[in-house]
mmCIF file of C-alpha atoms in Angstrom:
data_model
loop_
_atom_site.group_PDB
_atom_site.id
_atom_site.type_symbol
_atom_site.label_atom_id
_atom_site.label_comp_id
_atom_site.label_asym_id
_atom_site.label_seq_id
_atom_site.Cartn_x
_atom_site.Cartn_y
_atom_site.Cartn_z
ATOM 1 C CA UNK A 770 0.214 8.485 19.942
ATOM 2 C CA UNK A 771 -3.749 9.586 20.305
ATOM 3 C CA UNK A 772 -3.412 11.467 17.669
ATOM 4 C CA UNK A 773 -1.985 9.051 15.416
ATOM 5 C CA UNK A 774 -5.050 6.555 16.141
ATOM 6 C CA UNK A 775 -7.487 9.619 15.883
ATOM 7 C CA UNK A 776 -6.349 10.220 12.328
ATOM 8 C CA UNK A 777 -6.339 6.208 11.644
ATOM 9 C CA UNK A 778 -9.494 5.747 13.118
ATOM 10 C CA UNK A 779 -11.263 8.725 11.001
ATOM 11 C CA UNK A 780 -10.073 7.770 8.077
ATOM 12 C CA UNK A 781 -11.016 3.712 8.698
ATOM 13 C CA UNK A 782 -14.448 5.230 9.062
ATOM 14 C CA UNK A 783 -14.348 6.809 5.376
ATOM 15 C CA UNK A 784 -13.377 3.742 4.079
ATOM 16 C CA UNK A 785 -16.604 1.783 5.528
ATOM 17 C CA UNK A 786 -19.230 0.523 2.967
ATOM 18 C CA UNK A 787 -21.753 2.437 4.783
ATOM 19 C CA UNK A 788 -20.008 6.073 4.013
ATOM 20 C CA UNK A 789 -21.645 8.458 1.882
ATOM 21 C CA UNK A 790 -18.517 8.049 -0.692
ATOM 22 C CA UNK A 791 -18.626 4.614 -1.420
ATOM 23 C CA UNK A 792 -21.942 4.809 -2.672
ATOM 24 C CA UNK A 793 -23.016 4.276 -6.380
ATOM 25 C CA UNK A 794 -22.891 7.982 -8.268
ATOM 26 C CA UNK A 795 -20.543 9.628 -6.028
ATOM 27 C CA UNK A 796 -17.748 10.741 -8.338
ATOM 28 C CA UNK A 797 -13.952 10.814 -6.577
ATOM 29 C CA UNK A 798 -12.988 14.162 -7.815
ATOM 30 C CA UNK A 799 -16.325 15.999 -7.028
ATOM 31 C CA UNK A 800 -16.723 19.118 -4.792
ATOM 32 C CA UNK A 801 -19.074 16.487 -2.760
ATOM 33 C CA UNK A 802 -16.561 13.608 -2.200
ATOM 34 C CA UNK A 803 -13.199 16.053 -2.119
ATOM 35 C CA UNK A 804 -15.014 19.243 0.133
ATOM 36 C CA UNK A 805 -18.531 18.565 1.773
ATOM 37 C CA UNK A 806 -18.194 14.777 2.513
ATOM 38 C CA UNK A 807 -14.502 14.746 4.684
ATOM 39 C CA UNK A 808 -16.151 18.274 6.396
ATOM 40 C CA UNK A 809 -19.143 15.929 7.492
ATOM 41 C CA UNK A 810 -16.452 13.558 8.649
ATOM 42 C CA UNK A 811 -14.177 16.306 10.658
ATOM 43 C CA UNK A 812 -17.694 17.752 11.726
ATOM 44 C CA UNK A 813 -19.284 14.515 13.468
ATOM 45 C CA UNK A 814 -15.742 13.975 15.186
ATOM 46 C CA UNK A 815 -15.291 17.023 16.502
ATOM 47 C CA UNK A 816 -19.031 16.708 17.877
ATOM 48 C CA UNK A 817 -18.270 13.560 19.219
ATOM 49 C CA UNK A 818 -14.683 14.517 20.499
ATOM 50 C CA UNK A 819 -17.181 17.894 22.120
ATOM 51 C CA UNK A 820 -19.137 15.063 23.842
ATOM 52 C CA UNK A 821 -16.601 13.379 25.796
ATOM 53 C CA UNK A 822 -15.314 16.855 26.642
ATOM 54 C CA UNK A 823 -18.449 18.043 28.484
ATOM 55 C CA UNK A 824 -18.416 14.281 30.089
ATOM 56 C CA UNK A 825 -15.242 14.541 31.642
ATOM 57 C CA UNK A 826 -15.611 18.543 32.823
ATOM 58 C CA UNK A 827 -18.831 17.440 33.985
ATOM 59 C CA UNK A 828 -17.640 14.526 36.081
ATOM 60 C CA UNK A 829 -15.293 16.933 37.259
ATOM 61 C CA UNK A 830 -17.682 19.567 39.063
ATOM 62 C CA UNK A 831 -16.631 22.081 36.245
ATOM 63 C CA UNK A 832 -19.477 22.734 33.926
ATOM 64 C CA UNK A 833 -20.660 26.172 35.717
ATOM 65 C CA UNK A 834 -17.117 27.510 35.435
ATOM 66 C CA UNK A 835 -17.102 26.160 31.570
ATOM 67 C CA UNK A 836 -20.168 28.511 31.520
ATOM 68 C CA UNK A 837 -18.538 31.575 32.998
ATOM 69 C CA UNK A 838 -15.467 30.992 31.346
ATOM 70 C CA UNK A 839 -16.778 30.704 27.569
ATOM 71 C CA UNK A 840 -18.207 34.610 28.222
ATOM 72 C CA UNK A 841 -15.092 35.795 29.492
ATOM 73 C CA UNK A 842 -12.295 37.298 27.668
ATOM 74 C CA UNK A 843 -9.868 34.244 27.878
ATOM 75 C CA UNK A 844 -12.587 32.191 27.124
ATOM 76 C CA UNK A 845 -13.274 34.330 23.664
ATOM 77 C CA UNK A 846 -9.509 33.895 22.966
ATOM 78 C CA UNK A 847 -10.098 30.213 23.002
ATOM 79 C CA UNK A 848 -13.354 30.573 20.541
ATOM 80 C CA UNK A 849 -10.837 32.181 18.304
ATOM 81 C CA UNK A 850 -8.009 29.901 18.699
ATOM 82 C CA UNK A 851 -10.769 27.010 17.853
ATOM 83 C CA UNK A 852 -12.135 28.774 15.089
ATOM 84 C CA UNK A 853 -8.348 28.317 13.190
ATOM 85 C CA UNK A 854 -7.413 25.512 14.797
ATOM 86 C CA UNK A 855 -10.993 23.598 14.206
ATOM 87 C CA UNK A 856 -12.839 25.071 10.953
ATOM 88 C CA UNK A 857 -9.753 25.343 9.353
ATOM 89 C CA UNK A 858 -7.194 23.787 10.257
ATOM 90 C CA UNK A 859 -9.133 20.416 11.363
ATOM 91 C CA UNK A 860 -11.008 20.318 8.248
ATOM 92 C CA UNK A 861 -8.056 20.860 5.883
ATOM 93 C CA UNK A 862 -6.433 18.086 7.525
ATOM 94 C CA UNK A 863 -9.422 15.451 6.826
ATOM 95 C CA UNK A 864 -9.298 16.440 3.516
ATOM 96 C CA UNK A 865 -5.794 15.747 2.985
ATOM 97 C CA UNK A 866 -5.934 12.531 4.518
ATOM 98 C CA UNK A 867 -9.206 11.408 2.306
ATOM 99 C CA UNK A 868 -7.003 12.739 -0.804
ATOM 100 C CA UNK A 869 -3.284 12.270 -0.178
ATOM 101 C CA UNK A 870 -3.921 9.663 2.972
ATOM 102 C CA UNK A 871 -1.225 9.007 5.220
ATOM 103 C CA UNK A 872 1.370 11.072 3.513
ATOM 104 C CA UNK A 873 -0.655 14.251 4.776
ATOM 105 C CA UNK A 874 0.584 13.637 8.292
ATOM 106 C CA UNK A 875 4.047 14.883 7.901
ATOM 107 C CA UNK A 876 3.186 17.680 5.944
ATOM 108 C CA UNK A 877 0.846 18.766 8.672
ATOM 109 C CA UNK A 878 3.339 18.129 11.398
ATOM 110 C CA UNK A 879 4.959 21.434 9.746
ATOM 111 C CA UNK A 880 2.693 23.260 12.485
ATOM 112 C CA UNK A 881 5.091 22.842 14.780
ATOM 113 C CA UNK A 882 7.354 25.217 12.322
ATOM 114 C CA UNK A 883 4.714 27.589 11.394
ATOM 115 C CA UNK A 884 3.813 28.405 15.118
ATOM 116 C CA UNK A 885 8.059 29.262 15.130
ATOM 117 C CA UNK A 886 7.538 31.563 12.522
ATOM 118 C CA UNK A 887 4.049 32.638 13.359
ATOM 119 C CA UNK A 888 5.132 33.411 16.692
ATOM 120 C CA UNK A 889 7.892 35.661 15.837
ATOM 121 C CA UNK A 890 5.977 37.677 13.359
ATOM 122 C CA UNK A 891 2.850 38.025 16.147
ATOM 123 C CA UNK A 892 4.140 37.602 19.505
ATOM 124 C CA UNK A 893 7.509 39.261 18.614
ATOM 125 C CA UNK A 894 9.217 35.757 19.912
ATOM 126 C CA UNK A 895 13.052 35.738 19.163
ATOM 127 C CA UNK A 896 13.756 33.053 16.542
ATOM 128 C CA UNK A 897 17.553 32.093 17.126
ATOM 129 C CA UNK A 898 19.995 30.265 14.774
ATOM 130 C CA UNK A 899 18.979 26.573 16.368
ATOM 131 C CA UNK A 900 14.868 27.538 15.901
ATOM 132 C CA UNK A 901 15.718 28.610 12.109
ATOM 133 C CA UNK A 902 18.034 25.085 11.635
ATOM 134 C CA UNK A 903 15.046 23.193 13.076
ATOM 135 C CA UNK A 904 12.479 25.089 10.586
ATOM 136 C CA UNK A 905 14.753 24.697 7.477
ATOM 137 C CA UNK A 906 15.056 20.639 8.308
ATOM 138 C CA UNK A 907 10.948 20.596 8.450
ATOM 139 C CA UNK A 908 11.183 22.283 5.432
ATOM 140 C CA UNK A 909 13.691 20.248 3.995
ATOM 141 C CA UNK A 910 11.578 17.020 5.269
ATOM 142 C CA UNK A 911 8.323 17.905 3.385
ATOM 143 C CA UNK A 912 10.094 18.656 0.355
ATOM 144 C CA UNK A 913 11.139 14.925 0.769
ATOM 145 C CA UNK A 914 7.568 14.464 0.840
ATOM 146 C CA UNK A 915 5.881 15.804 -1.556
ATOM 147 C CA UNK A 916 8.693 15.027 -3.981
ATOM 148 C CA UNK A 917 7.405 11.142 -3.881
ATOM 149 C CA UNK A 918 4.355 12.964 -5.543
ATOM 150 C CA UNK A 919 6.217 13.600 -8.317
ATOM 151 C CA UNK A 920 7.523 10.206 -8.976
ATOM 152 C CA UNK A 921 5.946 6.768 -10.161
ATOM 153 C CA UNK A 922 2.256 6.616 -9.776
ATOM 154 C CA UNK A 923 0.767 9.719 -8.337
ATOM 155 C CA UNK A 924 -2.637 8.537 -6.670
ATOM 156 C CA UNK A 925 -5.818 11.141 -7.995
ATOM 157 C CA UNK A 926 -5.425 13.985 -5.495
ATOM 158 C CA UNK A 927 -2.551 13.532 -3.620
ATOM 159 C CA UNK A 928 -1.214 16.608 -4.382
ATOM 160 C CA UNK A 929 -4.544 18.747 -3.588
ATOM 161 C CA UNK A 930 -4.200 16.560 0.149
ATOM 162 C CA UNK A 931 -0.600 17.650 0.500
ATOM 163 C CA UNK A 932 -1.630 21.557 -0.419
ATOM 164 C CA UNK A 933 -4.634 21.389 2.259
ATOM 165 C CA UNK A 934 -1.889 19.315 4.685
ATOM 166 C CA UNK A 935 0.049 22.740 4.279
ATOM 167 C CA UNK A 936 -2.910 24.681 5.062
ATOM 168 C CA UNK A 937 -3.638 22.354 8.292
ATOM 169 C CA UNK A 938 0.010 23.094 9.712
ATOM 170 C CA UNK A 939 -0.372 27.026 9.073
ATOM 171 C CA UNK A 940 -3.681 27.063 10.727
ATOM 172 C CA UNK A 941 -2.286 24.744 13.872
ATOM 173 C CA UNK A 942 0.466 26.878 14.181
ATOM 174 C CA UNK A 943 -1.796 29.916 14.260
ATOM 175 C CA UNK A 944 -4.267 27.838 17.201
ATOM 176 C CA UNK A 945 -0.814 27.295 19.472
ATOM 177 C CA UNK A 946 -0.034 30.919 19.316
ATOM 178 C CA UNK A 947 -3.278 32.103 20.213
ATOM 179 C CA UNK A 948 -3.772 29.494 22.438
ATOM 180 C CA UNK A 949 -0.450 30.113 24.068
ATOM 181 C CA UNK A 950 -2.100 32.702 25.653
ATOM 182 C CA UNK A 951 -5.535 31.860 26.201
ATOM 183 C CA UNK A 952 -3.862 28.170 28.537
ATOM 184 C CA UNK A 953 -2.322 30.823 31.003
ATOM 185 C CA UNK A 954 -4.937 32.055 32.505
ATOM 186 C CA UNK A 955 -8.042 29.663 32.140
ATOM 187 C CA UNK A 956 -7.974 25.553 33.567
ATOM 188 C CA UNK A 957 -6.610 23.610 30.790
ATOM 189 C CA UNK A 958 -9.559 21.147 30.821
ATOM 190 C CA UNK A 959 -12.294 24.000 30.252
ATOM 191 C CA UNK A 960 -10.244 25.269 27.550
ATOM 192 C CA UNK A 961 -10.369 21.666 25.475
ATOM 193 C CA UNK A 962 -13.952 21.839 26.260
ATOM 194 C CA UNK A 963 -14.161 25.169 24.627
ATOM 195 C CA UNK A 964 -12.304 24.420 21.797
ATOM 196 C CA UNK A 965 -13.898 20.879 21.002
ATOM 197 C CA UNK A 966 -17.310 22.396 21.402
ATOM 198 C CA UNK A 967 -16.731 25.938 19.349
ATOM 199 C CA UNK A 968 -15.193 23.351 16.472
ATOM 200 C CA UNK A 969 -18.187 21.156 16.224
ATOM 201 C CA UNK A 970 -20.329 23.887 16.328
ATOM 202 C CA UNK A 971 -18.446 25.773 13.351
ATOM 203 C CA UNK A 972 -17.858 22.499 11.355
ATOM 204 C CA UNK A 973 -21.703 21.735 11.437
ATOM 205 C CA UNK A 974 -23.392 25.237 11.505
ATOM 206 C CA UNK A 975 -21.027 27.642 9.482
ATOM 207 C CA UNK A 976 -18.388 25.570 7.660
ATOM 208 C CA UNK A 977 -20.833 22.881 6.237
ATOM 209 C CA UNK A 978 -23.254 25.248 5.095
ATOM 210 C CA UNK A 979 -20.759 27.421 3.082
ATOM 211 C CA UNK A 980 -19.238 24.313 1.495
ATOM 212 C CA UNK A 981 -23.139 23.693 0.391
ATOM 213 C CA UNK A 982 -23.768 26.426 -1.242
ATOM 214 C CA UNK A 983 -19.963 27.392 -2.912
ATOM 215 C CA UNK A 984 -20.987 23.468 -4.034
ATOM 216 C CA UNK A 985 -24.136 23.813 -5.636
ATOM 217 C CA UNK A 986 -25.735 21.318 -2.685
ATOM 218 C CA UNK A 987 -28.897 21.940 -1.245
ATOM 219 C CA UNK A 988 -28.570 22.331 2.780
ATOM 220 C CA UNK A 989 -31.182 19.443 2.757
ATOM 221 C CA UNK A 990 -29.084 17.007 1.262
ATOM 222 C CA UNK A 991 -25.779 17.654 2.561
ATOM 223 C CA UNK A 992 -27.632 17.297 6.207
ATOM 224 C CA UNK A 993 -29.374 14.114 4.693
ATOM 225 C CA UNK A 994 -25.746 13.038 4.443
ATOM 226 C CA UNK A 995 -25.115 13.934 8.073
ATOM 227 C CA UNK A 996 -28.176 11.810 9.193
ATOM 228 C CA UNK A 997 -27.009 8.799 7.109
ATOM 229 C CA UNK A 998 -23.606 9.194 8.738
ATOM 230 C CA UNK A 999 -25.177 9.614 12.031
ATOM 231 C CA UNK A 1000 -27.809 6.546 11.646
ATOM 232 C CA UNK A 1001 -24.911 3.731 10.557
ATOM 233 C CA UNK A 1002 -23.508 1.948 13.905
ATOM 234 C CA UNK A 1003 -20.742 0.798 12.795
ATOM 235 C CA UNK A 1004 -19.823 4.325 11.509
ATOM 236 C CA UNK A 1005 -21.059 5.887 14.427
ATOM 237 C CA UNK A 1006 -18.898 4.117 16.822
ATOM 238 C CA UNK A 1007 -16.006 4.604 14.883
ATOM 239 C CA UNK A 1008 -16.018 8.018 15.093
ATOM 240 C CA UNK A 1009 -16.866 7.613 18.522
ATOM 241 C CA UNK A 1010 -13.879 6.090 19.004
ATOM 242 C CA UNK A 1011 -12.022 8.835 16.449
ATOM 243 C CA UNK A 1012 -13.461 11.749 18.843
ATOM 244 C CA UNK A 1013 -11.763 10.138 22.121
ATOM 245 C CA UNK A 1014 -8.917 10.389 20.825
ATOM 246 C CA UNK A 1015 -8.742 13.354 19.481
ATOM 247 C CA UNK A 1016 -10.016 14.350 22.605
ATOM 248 C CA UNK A 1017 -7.675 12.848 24.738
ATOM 249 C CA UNK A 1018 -4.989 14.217 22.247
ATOM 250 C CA UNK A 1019 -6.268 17.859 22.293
ATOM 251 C CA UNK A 1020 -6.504 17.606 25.460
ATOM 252 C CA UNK A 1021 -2.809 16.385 26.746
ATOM 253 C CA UNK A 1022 -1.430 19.190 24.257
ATOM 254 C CA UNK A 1023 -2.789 21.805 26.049
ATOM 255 C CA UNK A 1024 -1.982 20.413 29.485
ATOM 256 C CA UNK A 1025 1.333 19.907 28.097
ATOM 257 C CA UNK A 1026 1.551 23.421 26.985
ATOM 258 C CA UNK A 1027 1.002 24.774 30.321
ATOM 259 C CA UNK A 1028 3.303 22.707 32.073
ATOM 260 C CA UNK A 1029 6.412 22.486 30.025
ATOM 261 C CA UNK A 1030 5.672 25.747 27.838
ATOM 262 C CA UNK A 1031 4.077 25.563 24.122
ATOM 263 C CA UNK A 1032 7.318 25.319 22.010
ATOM 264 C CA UNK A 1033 8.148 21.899 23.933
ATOM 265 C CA UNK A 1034 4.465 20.851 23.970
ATOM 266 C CA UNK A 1035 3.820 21.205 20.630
ATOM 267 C CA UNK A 1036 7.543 19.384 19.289
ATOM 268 C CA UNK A 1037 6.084 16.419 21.650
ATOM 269 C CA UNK A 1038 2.845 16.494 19.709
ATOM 270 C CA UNK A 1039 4.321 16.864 16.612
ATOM 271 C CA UNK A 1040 5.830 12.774 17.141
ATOM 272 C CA UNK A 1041 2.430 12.134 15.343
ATOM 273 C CA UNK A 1042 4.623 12.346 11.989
ATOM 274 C CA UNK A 1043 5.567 9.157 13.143
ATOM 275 C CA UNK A 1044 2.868 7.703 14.819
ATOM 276 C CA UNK A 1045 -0.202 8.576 12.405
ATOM 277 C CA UNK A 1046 1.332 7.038 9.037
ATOM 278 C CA UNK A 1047 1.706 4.175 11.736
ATOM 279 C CA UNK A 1048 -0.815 3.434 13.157
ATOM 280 C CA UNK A 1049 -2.544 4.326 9.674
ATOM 281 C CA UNK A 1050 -0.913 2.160 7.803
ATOM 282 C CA UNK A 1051 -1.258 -1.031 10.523
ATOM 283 C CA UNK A 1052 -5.245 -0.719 10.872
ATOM 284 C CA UNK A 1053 -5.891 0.049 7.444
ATOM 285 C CA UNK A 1054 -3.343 -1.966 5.775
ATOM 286 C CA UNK A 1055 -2.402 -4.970 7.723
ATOM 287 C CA UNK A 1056 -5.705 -5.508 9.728
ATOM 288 C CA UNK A 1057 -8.389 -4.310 6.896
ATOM 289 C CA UNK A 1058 -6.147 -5.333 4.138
ATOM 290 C CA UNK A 1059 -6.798 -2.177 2.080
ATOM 291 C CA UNK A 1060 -4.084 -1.148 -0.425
ATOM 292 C CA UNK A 1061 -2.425 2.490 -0.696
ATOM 293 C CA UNK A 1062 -1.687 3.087 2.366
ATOM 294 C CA UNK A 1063 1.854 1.943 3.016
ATOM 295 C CA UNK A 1064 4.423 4.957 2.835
ATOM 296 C CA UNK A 1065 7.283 5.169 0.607
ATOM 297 C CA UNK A 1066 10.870 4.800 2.127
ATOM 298 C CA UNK A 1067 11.725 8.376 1.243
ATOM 299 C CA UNK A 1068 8.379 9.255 3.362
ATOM 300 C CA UNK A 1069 9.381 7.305 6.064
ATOM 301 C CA UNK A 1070 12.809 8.674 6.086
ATOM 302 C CA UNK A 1071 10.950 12.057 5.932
ATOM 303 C CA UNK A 1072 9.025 11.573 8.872
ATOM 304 C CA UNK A 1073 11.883 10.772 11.425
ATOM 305 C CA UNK A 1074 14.012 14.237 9.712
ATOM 306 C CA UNK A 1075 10.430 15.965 10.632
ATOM 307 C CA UNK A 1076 10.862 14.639 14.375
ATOM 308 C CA UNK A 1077 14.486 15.640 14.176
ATOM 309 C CA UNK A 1078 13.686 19.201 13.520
ATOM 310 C CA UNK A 1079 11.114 19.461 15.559
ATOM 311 C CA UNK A 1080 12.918 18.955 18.755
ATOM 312 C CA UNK A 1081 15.975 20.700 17.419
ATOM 313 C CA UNK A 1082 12.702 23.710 17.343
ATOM 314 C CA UNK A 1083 12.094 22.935 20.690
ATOM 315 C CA UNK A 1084 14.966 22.291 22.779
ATOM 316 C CA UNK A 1085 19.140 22.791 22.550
ATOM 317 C CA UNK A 1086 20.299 19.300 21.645
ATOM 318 C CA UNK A 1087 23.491 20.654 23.648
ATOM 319 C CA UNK A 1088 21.947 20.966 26.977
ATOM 320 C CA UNK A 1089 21.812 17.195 26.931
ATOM 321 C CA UNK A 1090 25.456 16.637 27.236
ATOM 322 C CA UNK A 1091 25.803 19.975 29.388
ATOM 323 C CA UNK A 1092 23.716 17.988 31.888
ATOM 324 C CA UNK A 1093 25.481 14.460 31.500
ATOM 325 C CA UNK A 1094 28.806 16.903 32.088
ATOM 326 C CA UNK A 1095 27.334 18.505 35.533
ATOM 327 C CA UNK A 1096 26.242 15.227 36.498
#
């Protein structure tokens, strides 16, 4: 459920007047409003969501062994696992929402299948026939997605949000594997801390840049758009509000992963297919009144056969009524 208001809250906050975007000059399609401008946006989230982080492992007595931990080896595994998972993944995901909006969710609810796959090719995990049935309905759900795409009215980039949605649920899938490992041995609260901090860090001092330059922008004025970001209040506390609860969501997926096991951890997270086009499509549509962000009944239906699979991923359906037998 965080995570569905995290990704309705960050995109309520590109939709302000205030944003860089809505500004006179500022074509749609542009490198600046499609690349640099939702990086800024996953960038100052991620900083913020790094904030409450260190606030709550501080309250906790735990910033010296955040310290230690970062230098040690499961605390480089983490860096890593944010590095995909943040960067990439994180990033990729804005930008589908600010092109395809709420339609990117389920698409990038696929990480839940990708860390399946991902972990069979890498970790060697066995993939029986019930994880490959759950995969091929995931599959079968985005196709159910994107083919709305291809029908009607298709809104200017939604299919560029759907291809970086895909490249969101790869990368995720990629961050659970790695950070499979890294949860086992390290406190889950240091490792959020870890990963929300190494992500803001990246966003705003490696990922930013890059965009800048492959973009033609000067560093100056992609960072002057980062100040005026920064200096709006109203903006501001939205993505105040965006970063605790993608904190808070970050955070009870990887204390979920080391208490029930990451296959079962992440199916629970992936519920978001539900909950973000919800919760999206309430604030921005019902309570702002904005139009284009209501999903199609084929997406819908699409988003519940995405929470099917995913559980079918995660656990034997069977076991259910093998338990209501022995009971």
């Amino acid at each position: 459920m965080t995570y569905g208001l995290y990704s309705a809250f960050i995109t309520v906050a590109q939709n302000q007047p205030q944003w860089p975007a809505m500004g006179a000059g500022i074509v749609a399609t542009s490198f600046l409003a499609m690349f640099i401008l939702p990086t800024i946006a996953s960038a100052v989230n991620d900083t913020a969501s790094a904030l409450w982080a260190l606030a709550v492992t501080a309250r906790q007595g735990k910033l010296s062994d955040f310290a230690k931990t970062v230098r040690s080896r499961p605390g480089l595994i983490m860096v890593a696992a944010a590095l995909v998972g943040g960067p990439l993944a994180t990033t990729a995901y804005i930008i589908a929402l600010s092109q395809a909006g709420p339609m990117a969710t389920p698409v990038a609810a696929l990480n839940v299948a990708a860390g399946a796959v991902l972990g069979r090719v890498l970790l060697k995990q066995k993939m029986g026939p019930r994880v490959v049935l759950g995969v091929l309905v995931c599959l079968a759900a985005s196709v159910m997605i994107g083919s709305t795409a291809l029908t009607g009215d298709v809104a200017p980039g939604l299919v560029t949000g759907l291809v970086f949605a895909l490249v969101a649920a790869v990368g995720w899938g990629l961050e659970g594997c790695i950070a499979g490992f890294g949860t086992a041995m390290i406190d889950s609260q240091i490792g959020i801390t870890i990963r929300q901090c190494t992500s803001g860090l990246a966003n705003l001092m490696v990922l930013l840049p890059v965009l800048s330059l492959v973009g033609g922008k000067s560093l100056g004025a992609t960072f002057g758009y980062v100040g005026q970001v920064v200096a709006s209040p109203p903006i501001l506390v939205l993505f105040l509000v965006s970063g605790f609860f993608a904190y808070v969501s970050f955070a009870s997926w990887y204390i979920s992963n080391s208490m029930c096991g990451a296959a079962l951890g992440m199916a629970l997270n992936g519920t978001y297919t539900f909950f973000g086009p919800l919760f999206t499509w309430v604030i921005l549509g019902v309570v702002m009144g904005l139009a284009g962000y209501e999903m199609s009944p084929v997406a819908w239906v699409a988003a519940l056969v995405m929470m099917a699979g995913i559980f079918i991923i995660a656990v034997n359906p069977l076991d259910f009524f093998k338990k209501g037998k022995e009971q």
